[in-house]
Amino acid sequence: MKEIQSIHVSHLQNMEFVTLMRETISDTEKNSAALLTENAPLKRMIDELKAETDVFETATKNPSANPMSKELTELDRLRDTAFRRFGRHLAFFELAETDTETRAYTALEPLWKKHRDTPGLNQKQQTGATDNFLNDTEKSPFAEAIIALGMQPAIESIRLTNNNYRTAHEDRRAQAAEEEVGRSKELRRSLNEKYGFFCNYVWTM
């Protein structure tokens, strides 16, 4: 059981994530059948993972006929990626070698911690929350820090992908599609949390 490896689950594509869930469930049921019989909390976690994985897979593999669903999903993925790229870029400067870069990193770190969970929000909330983040980056000392670290391209990428999503959302056909995409995202977040609880529980056994 303690052979479970740490991975960036949130970075997996939906079908990769489903595969991970299926393999986790299968391996646990195959190799720890006796333990599942004796350990009620562990059995409950596996049952919940299995049930929610079924629902999530159906939601992601069988979208409605709305042609906007695929487009919104891709635009939302690009927006999430741009946002996380900013965090990756900022993390590089944690070990900065110059005082200027160190001060800039120190200034931006609280801003990132405040907004880093934005990609986990539903689509409507995420658009507004991203706007709030962008507005904050224009204030001092954040604006100066972004220039000092050369992170303007990362900011512009976030702005562009957020605006692209907003433009698509304004299409009247997008309403039903957004509800569908939003449901998939909510299911994914719930599964992420349950998988995290499962891994932490196993690790402490």
JSON list of C-alpha atoms in Angstrom, two decimals:
[
{"chain": "A", "resi": 1, "resn": "MET", "atom": "CA", "xyz": [0.00, 0.00, 0.00]},
{"chain": "A", "resi": 2, "resn": "LYS", "atom": "CA", "xyz": [2.83, 2.42, 0.75]},
{"chain": "A", "resi": 3, "resn": "GLU", "atom": "CA", "xyz": [4.19, 2.09, -2.79]},
{"chain": "A", "resi": 4, "resn": "ILE", "atom": "CA", "xyz": [1.83, 4.89, -3.88]},
{"chain": "A", "resi": 5, "resn": "GLN", "atom": "CA", "xyz": [3.89, 7.60, -5.55]},
{"chain": "A", "resi": 6, "resn": "SER", "atom": "CA", "xyz": [3.39, 11.35, -5.31]},
{"chain": "A", "resi": 7, "resn": "ILE", "atom": "CA", "xyz": [2.35, 12.94, -8.61]},
{"chain": "A", "resi": 8, "resn": "HIS", "atom": "CA", "xyz": [0.82, 16.22, -9.72]},
{"chain": "A", "resi": 9, "resn": "VAL", "atom": "CA", "xyz": [-2.72, 14.85, -10.01]},
{"chain": "A", "resi": 10, "resn": "SER", "atom": "CA", "xyz": [-4.16, 18.25, -10.93]},
{"chain": "A", "resi": 11, "resn": "HIS", "atom": "CA", "xyz": [-1.94, 18.35, -14.03]},
{"chain": "A", "resi": 12, "resn": "LEU", "atom": "CA", "xyz": [-3.36, 15.15, -15.53]},
{"chain": "A", "resi": 13, "resn": "GLN", "atom": "CA", "xyz": [-5.78, 15.30, -18.43]},
{"chain": "A", "resi": 14, "resn": "ASN", "atom": "CA", "xyz": [-9.26, 14.00, -17.62]},
{"chain": "A", "resi": 15, "resn": "MET", "atom": "CA", "xyz": [-8.80, 10.58, -19.18]},
{"chain": "A", "resi": 16, "resn": "GLU", "atom": "CA", "xyz": [-5.35, 10.21, -17.59]},
{"chain": "A", "resi": 17, "resn": "PHE", "atom": "CA", "xyz": [-6.96, 11.06, -14.28]},
{"chain": "A", "resi": 18, "resn": "VAL", "atom": "CA", "xyz": [-9.69, 8.45, -14.83]},
{"chain": "A", "resi": 19, "resn": "THR", "atom": "CA", "xyz": [-7.02, 5.86, -15.62]},
{"chain": "A", "resi": 20, "resn": "LEU", "atom": "CA", "xyz": [-5.19, 6.71, -12.41]},
{"chain": "A", "resi": 21, "resn": "MET", "atom": "CA", "xyz": [-8.39, 6.32, -10.39]},
{"chain": "A", "resi": 22, "resn": "ARG", "atom": "CA", "xyz": [-9.21, 2.99, -12.06]},
{"chain": "A", "resi": 23, "resn": "GLU", "atom": "CA", "xyz": [-5.71, 1.61, -11.46]},
{"chain": "A", "resi": 24, "resn": "THR", "atom": "CA", "xyz": [-5.67, 2.81, -7.86]},
{"chain": "A", "resi": 25, "resn": "ILE", "atom": "CA", "xyz": [-9.01, 1.16, -7.15]},
{"chain": "A", "resi": 26, "resn": "SER", "atom": "CA", "xyz": [-8.08, -2.05, -8.98]},
{"chain": "A", "resi": 27, "resn": "ASP", "atom": "CA", "xyz": [-4.69, -2.37, -7.30]},
{"chain": "A", "resi": 28, "resn": "THR", "atom": "CA", "xyz": [-6.15, -1.74, -3.87]},
{"chain": "A", "resi": 29, "resn": "GLU", "atom": "CA", "xyz": [-8.95, -4.25, -4.31]},
{"chain": "A", "resi": 30, "resn": "LYS", "atom": "CA", "xyz": [-6.57, -6.85, -5.75]},
{"chain": "A", "resi": 31, "resn": "ASN", "atom": "CA", "xyz": [-3.68, -6.52, -3.33]},
{"chain": "A", "resi": 32, "resn": "SER", "atom": "CA", "xyz": [-5.48, -5.53, -0.14]},
{"chain": "A", "resi": 33, "resn": "ALA", "atom": "CA", "xyz": [-8.70, -7.54, -0.16]},
{"chain": "A", "resi": 34, "resn": "ALA", "atom": "CA", "xyz": [-8.27, -8.68, 3.44]},
{"chain": "A", "resi": 35, "resn": "LEU", "atom": "CA", "xyz": [-7.44, -5.18, 4.61]},
{"chain": "A", "resi": 36, "resn": "LEU", "atom": "CA", "xyz": [-10.55, -3.78, 2.94]},
{"chain": "A", "resi": 37, "resn": "THR", "atom": "CA", "xyz": [-12.64, -6.32, 4.83]},
{"chain": "A", "resi": 38, "resn": "GLU", "atom": "CA", "xyz": [-11.14, -5.26, 8.15]},
{"chain": "A", "resi": 39, "resn": "ASN", "atom": "CA", "xyz": [-10.79, -1.53, 7.58]},
{"chain": "A", "resi": 40, "resn": "ALA", "atom": "CA", "xyz": [-14.20, 0.12, 7.14]},
{"chain": "A", "resi": 41, "resn": "PRO", "atom": "CA", "xyz": [-12.91, 3.69, 6.49]},
{"chain": "A", "resi": 42, "resn": "LEU", "atom": "CA", "xyz": [-10.59, 2.45, 3.75]},
{"chain": "A", "resi": 43, "resn": "LYS", "atom": "CA", "xyz": [-13.39, 0.40, 2.16]},
{"chain": "A", "resi": 44, "resn": "ARG", "atom": "CA", "xyz": [-15.66, 3.45, 2.24]},
{"chain": "A", "resi": 45, "resn": "MET", "atom": "CA", "xyz": [-13.00, 5.60, 0.53]},
{"chain": "A", "resi": 46, "resn": "ILE", "atom": "CA", "xyz": [-12.54, 3.04, -2.23]},
{"chain": "A", "resi": 47, "resn": "ASP", "atom": "CA", "xyz": [-16.29, 2.75, -2.78]},
{"chain": "A", "resi": 48, "resn": "GLU", "atom": "CA", "xyz": [-16.62, 6.54, -3.00]},
{"chain": "A", "resi": 49, "resn": "LEU", "atom": "CA", "xyz": [-13.71, 6.79, -5.43]},
{"chain": "A", "resi": 50, "resn": "LYS", "atom": "CA", "xyz": [-15.22, 4.08, -7.59]},
{"chain": "A", "resi": 51, "resn": "ALA", "atom": "CA", "xyz": [-18.69, 5.66, -7.66]},
{"chain": "A", "resi": 52, "resn": "GLU", "atom": "CA", "xyz": [-17.46, 9.18, -8.39]},
{"chain": "A", "resi": 53, "resn": "THR", "atom": "CA", "xyz": [-15.02, 7.96, -11.03]},
{"chain": "A", "resi": 54, "resn": "ASP", "atom": "CA", "xyz": [-17.92, 6.30, -12.87]},
{"chain": "A", "resi": 55, "resn": "VAL", "atom": "CA", "xyz": [-19.89, 9.54, -12.83]},
{"chain": "A", "resi": 56, "resn": "PHE", "atom": "CA", "xyz": [-16.89, 11.65, -13.83]},
{"chain": "A", "resi": 57, "resn": "GLU", "atom": "CA", "xyz": [-15.93, 9.37, -16.71]},
{"chain": "A", "resi": 58, "resn": "THR", "atom": "CA", "xyz": [-19.47, 9.45, -18.06]},
{"chain": "A", "resi": 59, "resn": "ALA", "atom": "CA", "xyz": [-19.58, 13.23, -17.82]},
{"chain": "A", "resi": 60, "resn": "THR", "atom": "CA", "xyz": [-16.28, 13.68, -19.66]},
{"chain": "A", "resi": 61, "resn": "LYS", "atom": "CA", "xyz": [-16.58, 10.92, -22.27]},
{"chain": "A", "resi": 62, "resn": "ASN", "atom": "CA", "xyz": [-20.19, 11.56, -23.24]},
{"chain": "A", "resi": 63, "resn": "PRO", "atom": "CA", "xyz": [-20.69, 15.31, -23.60]},
{"chain": "A", "resi": 64, "resn": "SER", "atom": "CA", "xyz": [-23.97, 16.65, -24.94]},
{"chain": "A", "resi": 65, "resn": "ALA", "atom": "CA", "xyz": [-24.42, 17.58, -28.58]},
{"chain": "A", "resi": 66, "resn": "ASN", "atom": "CA", "xyz": [-23.80, 21.23, -27.77]},
{"chain": "A", "resi": 67, "resn": "PRO", "atom": "CA", "xyz": [-20.86, 22.20, -30.01]},
{"chain": "A", "resi": 68, "resn": "MET", "atom": "CA", "xyz": [-19.75, 24.80, -27.47]},
{"chain": "A", "resi": 69, "resn": "SER", "atom": "CA", "xyz": [-18.91, 22.20, -24.83]},
{"chain": "A", "resi": 70, "resn": "LYS", "atom": "CA", "xyz": [-15.64, 21.12, -26.43]},
{"chain": "A", "resi": 71, "resn": "GLU", "atom": "CA", "xyz": [-14.65, 24.71, -27.16]},
{"chain": "A", "resi": 72, "resn": "LEU", "atom": "CA", "xyz": [-15.31, 25.91, -23.61]},
{"chain": "A", "resi": 73, "resn": "THR", "atom": "CA", "xyz": [-13.47, 22.94, -22.13]},
{"chain": "A", "resi": 74, "resn": "GLU", "atom": "CA", "xyz": [-10.39, 23.72, -24.21]},
{"chain": "A", "resi": 75, "resn": "LEU", "atom": "CA", "xyz": [-10.53, 27.45, -23.46]},
{"chain": "A", "resi": 76, "resn": "ASP", "atom": "CA", "xyz": [-10.86, 26.71, -19.77]},
{"chain": "A", "resi": 77, "resn": "ARG", "atom": "CA", "xyz": [-7.90, 24.32, -19.92]},
{"chain": "A", "resi": 78, "resn": "LEU", "atom": "CA", "xyz": [-5.74, 26.95, -21.61]},
{"chain": "A", "resi": 79, "resn": "ARG", "atom": "CA", "xyz": [-6.75, 29.49, -18.98]},
{"chain": "A", "resi": 80, "resn": "ASP", "atom": "CA", "xyz": [-5.87, 27.10, -16.15]},
{"chain": "A", "resi": 81, "resn": "THR", "atom": "CA", "xyz": [-2.52, 26.33, -17.77]},
{"chain": "A", "resi": 82, "resn": "ALA", "atom": "CA", "xyz": [-1.65, 30.02, -18.17]},
{"chain": "A", "resi": 83, "resn": "PHE", "atom": "CA", "xyz": [-2.48, 30.67, -14.54]},
{"chain": "A", "resi": 84, "resn": "ARG", "atom": "CA", "xyz": [-0.40, 27.76, -13.25]},
{"chain": "A", "resi": 85, "resn": "ARG", "atom": "CA", "xyz": [2.47, 28.76, -15.54]},
{"chain": "A", "resi": 86, "resn": "PHE", "atom": "CA", "xyz": [2.67, 32.05, -13.65]},
{"chain": "A", "resi": 87, "resn": "GLY", "atom": "CA", "xyz": [3.10, 30.10, -10.40]},
{"chain": "A", "resi": 88, "resn": "ARG", "atom": "CA", "xyz": [5.79, 27.87, -11.91]},
{"chain": "A", "resi": 89, "resn": "HIS", "atom": "CA", "xyz": [7.65, 30.91, -13.21]},
{"chain": "A", "resi": 90, "resn": "LEU", "atom": "CA", "xyz": [7.45, 32.63, -9.84]},
{"chain": "A", "resi": 91, "resn": "ALA", "atom": "CA", "xyz": [8.69, 29.54, -8.00]},
{"chain": "A", "resi": 92, "resn": "PHE", "atom": "CA", "xyz": [11.89, 29.66, -10.05]},
{"chain": "A", "resi": 93, "resn": "PHE", "atom": "CA", "xyz": [12.86, 32.87, -8.24]},
{"chain": "A", "resi": 94, "resn": "GLU", "atom": "CA", "xyz": [12.54, 31.39, -4.76]},
{"chain": "A", "resi": 95, "resn": "LEU", "atom": "CA", "xyz": [16.28, 30.75, -4.96]},
{"chain": "A", "resi": 96, "resn": "ALA", "atom": "CA", "xyz": [17.10, 34.01, -6.74]},
{"chain": "A", "resi": 97, "resn": "GLU", "atom": "CA", "xyz": [20.72, 35.10, -6.67]},
{"chain": "A", "resi": 98, "resn": "THR", "atom": "CA", "xyz": [20.22, 38.88, -6.80]},
{"chain": "A", "resi": 99, "resn": "ASP", "atom": "CA", "xyz": [18.69, 41.20, -4.23]},
{"chain": "A", "resi": 100, "resn": "THR", "atom": "CA", "xyz": [16.36, 42.69, -6.84]},
{"chain": "A", "resi": 101, "resn": "GLU", "atom": "CA", "xyz": [14.90, 39.30, -7.75]},
{"chain": "A", "resi": 102, "resn": "THR", "atom": "CA", "xyz": [14.66, 38.24, -4.11]},
{"chain": "A", "resi": 103, "resn": "ARG", "atom": "CA", "xyz": [12.72, 41.39, -3.20]},
{"chain": "A", "resi": 104, "resn": "ALA", "atom": "CA", "xyz": [10.43, 40.92, -6.20]},
{"chain": "A", "resi": 105, "resn": "TYR", "atom": "CA", "xyz": [9.78, 37.28, -5.29]},
{"chain": "A", "resi": 106, "resn": "THR", "atom": "CA", "xyz": [9.06, 38.25, -1.67]},
{"chain": "A", "resi": 107, "resn": "ALA", "atom": "CA", "xyz": [6.57, 40.85, -2.88]},
{"chain": "A", "resi": 108, "resn": "LEU", "atom": "CA", "xyz": [4.73, 38.51, -5.25]},
{"chain": "A", "resi": 109, "resn": "GLU", "atom": "CA", "xyz": [4.58, 35.38, -3.11]},
{"chain": "A", "resi": 110, "resn": "PRO", "atom": "CA", "xyz": [1.67, 36.59, -0.91]},
{"chain": "A", "resi": 111, "resn": "LEU", "atom": "CA", "xyz": [-0.27, 37.61, -4.03]},
{"chain": "A", "resi": 112, "resn": "TRP", "atom": "CA", "xyz": [0.20, 34.15, -5.54]},
{"chain": "A", "resi": 113, "resn": "LYS", "atom": "CA", "xyz": [-0.83, 32.41, -2.32]},
{"chain": "A", "resi": 114, "resn": "LYS", "atom": "CA", "xyz": [-3.99, 34.51, -2.27]},
{"chain": "A", "resi": 115, "resn": "HIS", "atom": "CA", "xyz": [-5.01, 33.63, -5.82]},
{"chain": "A", "resi": 116, "resn": "ARG", "atom": "CA", "xyz": [-3.36, 30.28, -6.61]},
{"chain": "A", "resi": 117, "resn": "ASP", "atom": "CA", "xyz": [-6.57, 28.26, -6.16]},
{"chain": "A", "resi": 118, "resn": "THR", "atom": "CA", "xyz": [-8.39, 30.29, -8.84]},
{"chain": "A", "resi": 119, "resn": "PRO", "atom": "CA", "xyz": [-8.24, 27.49, -11.46]},
{"chain": "A", "resi": 120, "resn": "GLY", "atom": "CA", "xyz": [-10.28, 25.27, -9.11]},
{"chain": "A", "resi": 121, "resn": "LEU", "atom": "CA", "xyz": [-13.29, 27.60, -9.16]},
{"chain": "A", "resi": 122, "resn": "ASN", "atom": "CA", "xyz": [-16.27, 27.09, -11.43]},
{"chain": "A", "resi": 123, "resn": "GLN", "atom": "CA", "xyz": [-16.16, 28.94, -14.74]},
{"chain": "A", "resi": 124, "resn": "LYS", "atom": "CA", "xyz": [-18.21, 32.01, -13.80]},
{"chain": "A", "resi": 125, "resn": "GLN", "atom": "CA", "xyz": [-16.35, 32.51, -10.54]},
{"chain": "A", "resi": 126, "resn": "GLN", "atom": "CA", "xyz": [-13.00, 31.87, -12.21]},
{"chain": "A", "resi": 127, "resn": "THR", "atom": "CA", "xyz": [-13.47, 34.62, -14.78]},
{"chain": "A", "resi": 128, "resn": "GLY", "atom": "CA", "xyz": [-14.16, 37.21, -12.10]},
{"chain": "A", "resi": 129, "resn": "ALA", "atom": "CA", "xyz": [-11.45, 35.89, -9.77]},
{"chain": "A", "resi": 130, "resn": "THR", "atom": "CA", "xyz": [-8.92, 36.05, -12.61]},
{"chain": "A", "resi": 131, "resn": "ASP", "atom": "CA", "xyz": [-9.93, 39.65, -13.26]},
{"chain": "A", "resi": 132, "resn": "ASN", "atom": "CA", "xyz": [-9.31, 40.37, -9.58]},
{"chain": "A", "resi": 133, "resn": "PHE", "atom": "CA", "xyz": [-5.87, 38.79, -9.79]},
{"chain": "A", "resi": 134, "resn": "LEU", "atom": "CA", "xyz": [-4.98, 40.82, -12.87]},
{"chain": "A", "resi": 135, "resn": "ASN", "atom": "CA", "xyz": [-6.19, 43.99, -11.19]},
{"chain": "A", "resi": 136, "resn": "ASP", "atom": "CA", "xyz": [-3.96, 43.24, -8.20]},
{"chain": "A", "resi": 137, "resn": "THR", "atom": "CA", "xyz": [-0.94, 42.75, -10.44]},
{"chain": "A", "resi": 138, "resn": "GLU", "atom": "CA", "xyz": [-1.31, 46.34, -11.63]},
{"chain": "A", "resi": 139, "resn": "LYS", "atom": "CA", "xyz": [-0.92, 47.69, -8.10]},
{"chain": "A", "resi": 140, "resn": "SER", "atom": "CA", "xyz": [2.29, 48.48, -6.24]},
{"chain": "A", "resi": 141, "resn": "PRO", "atom": "CA", "xyz": [4.47, 46.64, -5.27]},
{"chain": "A", "resi": 142, "resn": "PHE", "atom": "CA", "xyz": [3.24, 43.79, -7.47]},
{"chain": "A", "resi": 143, "resn": "ALA", "atom": "CA", "xyz": [3.51, 45.64, -10.77]},
{"chain": "A", "resi": 144, "resn": "GLU", "atom": "CA", "xyz": [7.11, 46.59, -10.12]},
{"chain": "A", "resi": 145, "resn": "ALA", "atom": "CA", "xyz": [7.96, 43.04, -9.02]},
{"chain": "A", "resi": 146, "resn": "ILE", "atom": "CA", "xyz": [6.47, 41.54, -12.18]},
{"chain": "A", "resi": 147, "resn": "ILE", "atom": "CA", "xyz": [8.61, 43.84, -14.31]},
{"chain": "A", "resi": 148, "resn": "ALA", "atom": "CA", "xyz": [11.71, 43.04, -12.26]},
{"chain": "A", "resi": 149, "resn": "LEU", "atom": "CA", "xyz": [11.21, 39.31, -12.86]},
{"chain": "A", "resi": 150, "resn": "GLY", "atom": "CA", "xyz": [10.27, 39.69, -16.52]},
{"chain": "A", "resi": 151, "resn": "MET", "atom": "CA", "xyz": [6.89, 38.06, -15.94]},
{"chain": "A", "resi": 152, "resn": "GLN", "atom": "CA", "xyz": [4.82, 40.38, -18.15]},
{"chain": "A", "resi": 153, "resn": "PRO", "atom": "CA", "xyz": [4.35, 37.64, -20.81]},
{"chain": "A", "resi": 154, "resn": "ALA", "atom": "CA", "xyz": [2.89, 35.30, -18.17]},
{"chain": "A", "resi": 155, "resn": "ILE", "atom": "CA", "xyz": [0.46, 38.01, -17.08]},
{"chain": "A", "resi": 156, "resn": "GLU", "atom": "CA", "xyz": [-0.57, 38.75, -20.66]},
{"chain": "A", "resi": 157, "resn": "SER", "atom": "CA", "xyz": [-1.15, 35.04, -21.27]},
{"chain": "A", "resi": 158, "resn": "ILE", "atom": "CA", "xyz": [-3.52, 34.92, -18.31]},
{"chain": "A", "resi": 159, "resn": "ARG", "atom": "CA", "xyz": [-5.31, 38.03, -19.53]},
{"chain": "A", "resi": 160, "resn": "LEU", "atom": "CA", "xyz": [-5.64, 36.70, -23.08]},
{"chain": "A", "resi": 161, "resn": "THR", "atom": "CA", "xyz": [-6.94, 33.26, -22.11]},
{"chain": "A", "resi": 162, "resn": "ASN", "atom": "CA", "xyz": [-9.39, 34.73, -19.61]},
{"chain": "A", "resi": 163, "resn": "ASN", "atom": "CA", "xyz": [-10.73, 37.18, -22.21]},
{"chain": "A", "resi": 164, "resn": "ASN", "atom": "CA", "xyz": [-10.98, 34.39, -24.78]},
{"chain": "A", "resi": 165, "resn": "TYR", "atom": "CA", "xyz": [-13.10, 32.37, -22.37]},
{"chain": "A", "resi": 166, "resn": "ARG", "atom": "CA", "xyz": [-15.24, 35.41, -21.58]},
{"chain": "A", "resi": 167, "resn": "THR", "atom": "CA", "xyz": [-15.85, 36.08, -25.28]},
{"chain": "A", "resi": 168, "resn": "ALA", "atom": "CA", "xyz": [-16.91, 32.49, -25.93]},
{"chain": "A", "resi": 169, "resn": "HIS", "atom": "CA", "xyz": [-19.14, 32.53, -22.86]},
{"chain": "A", "resi": 170, "resn": "GLU", "atom": "CA", "xyz": [-20.99, 35.57, -24.17]},
{"chain": "A", "resi": 171, "resn": "ASP", "atom": "CA", "xyz": [-22.23, 33.47, -27.09]},
{"chain": "A", "resi": 172, "resn": "ARG", "atom": "CA", "xyz": [-25.83, 32.55, -26.23]},
{"chain": "A", "resi": 173, "resn": "ARG", "atom": "CA", "xyz": [-25.16, 28.92, -27.17]},
{"chain": "A", "resi": 174, "resn": "ALA", "atom": "CA", "xyz": [-22.57, 28.71, -24.42]},
{"chain": "A", "resi": 175, "resn": "GLN", "atom": "CA", "xyz": [-24.94, 28.75, -21.44]},
{"chain": "A", "resi": 176, "resn": "ALA", "atom": "CA", "xyz": [-25.89, 25.07, -21.49]},
{"chain": "A", "resi": 177, "resn": "ALA", "atom": "CA", "xyz": [-22.35, 24.10, -22.45]},
{"chain": "A", "resi": 178, "resn": "GLU", "atom": "CA", "xyz": [-20.90, 26.02, -19.52]},
{"chain": "A", "resi": 179, "resn": "GLU", "atom": "CA", "xyz": [-23.19, 24.18, -17.12]},
{"chain": "A", "resi": 180, "resn": "GLU", "atom": "CA", "xyz": [-21.93, 20.88, -18.54]},
{"chain": "A", "resi": 181, "resn": "VAL", "atom": "CA", "xyz": [-18.27, 21.92, -18.38]},
{"chain": "A", "resi": 182, "resn": "GLY", "atom": "CA", "xyz": [-18.80, 23.30, -14.89]},
{"chain": "A", "resi": 183, "resn": "ARG", "atom": "CA", "xyz": [-20.28, 20.01, -13.69]},
{"chain": "A", "resi": 184, "resn": "SER", "atom": "CA", "xyz": [-17.24, 18.11, -14.97]},
{"chain": "A", "resi": 185, "resn": "LYS", "atom": "CA", "xyz": [-14.94, 20.52, -13.20]},
{"chain": "A", "resi": 186, "resn": "GLU", "atom": "CA", "xyz": [-16.85, 20.18, -9.93]},
{"chain": "A", "resi": 187, "resn": "LEU", "atom": "CA", "xyz": [-16.67, 16.40, -10.19]},
{"chain": "A", "resi": 188, "resn": "ARG", "atom": "CA", "xyz": [-12.95, 16.55, -10.90]},
{"chain": "A", "resi": 189, "resn": "ARG", "atom": "CA", "xyz": [-12.31, 18.75, -7.87]},
{"chain": "A", "resi": 190, "resn": "SER", "atom": "CA", "xyz": [-14.33, 16.42, -5.63]},
{"chain": "A", "resi": 191, "resn": "LEU", "atom": "CA", "xyz": [-12.39, 13.40, -6.90]},
{"chain": "A", "resi": 192, "resn": "ASN", "atom": "CA", "xyz": [-9.09, 15.21, -6.39]},
{"chain": "A", "resi": 193, "resn": "GLU", "atom": "CA", "xyz": [-10.01, 15.83, -2.76]},
{"chain": "A", "resi": 194, "resn": "LYS", "atom": "CA", "xyz": [-11.14, 12.25, -2.14]},
{"chain": "A", "resi": 195, "resn": "TYR", "atom": "CA", "xyz": [-8.02, 10.85, -3.76]},
{"chain": "A", "resi": 196, "resn": "GLY", "atom": "CA", "xyz": [-5.92, 13.13, -1.55]},
{"chain": "A", "resi": 197, "resn": "PHE", "atom": "CA", "xyz": [-7.72, 11.93, 1.56]},
{"chain": "A", "resi": 198, "resn": "PHE", "atom": "CA", "xyz": [-7.22, 8.33, 0.44]},
{"chain": "A", "resi": 199, "resn": "CYS", "atom": "CA", "xyz": [-3.46, 8.79, -0.11]},
{"chain": "A", "resi": 200, "resn": "ASN", "atom": "CA", "xyz": [-3.02, 10.55, 3.24]},
{"chain": "A", "resi": 201, "resn": "TYR", "atom": "CA", "xyz": [-4.96, 7.83, 5.03]},
{"chain": "A", "resi": 202, "resn": "VAL", "atom": "CA", "xyz": [-2.90, 5.07, 3.44]},
{"chain": "A", "resi": 203, "resn": "TRP", "atom": "CA", "xyz": [0.33, 6.87, 4.25]},
{"chain": "A", "resi": 204, "resn": "THR", "atom": "CA", "xyz": [-0.53, 7.05, 7.96]},
{"chain": "A", "resi": 205, "resn": "MET", "atom": "CA", "xyz": [-1.49, 3.39, 8.23]}
]
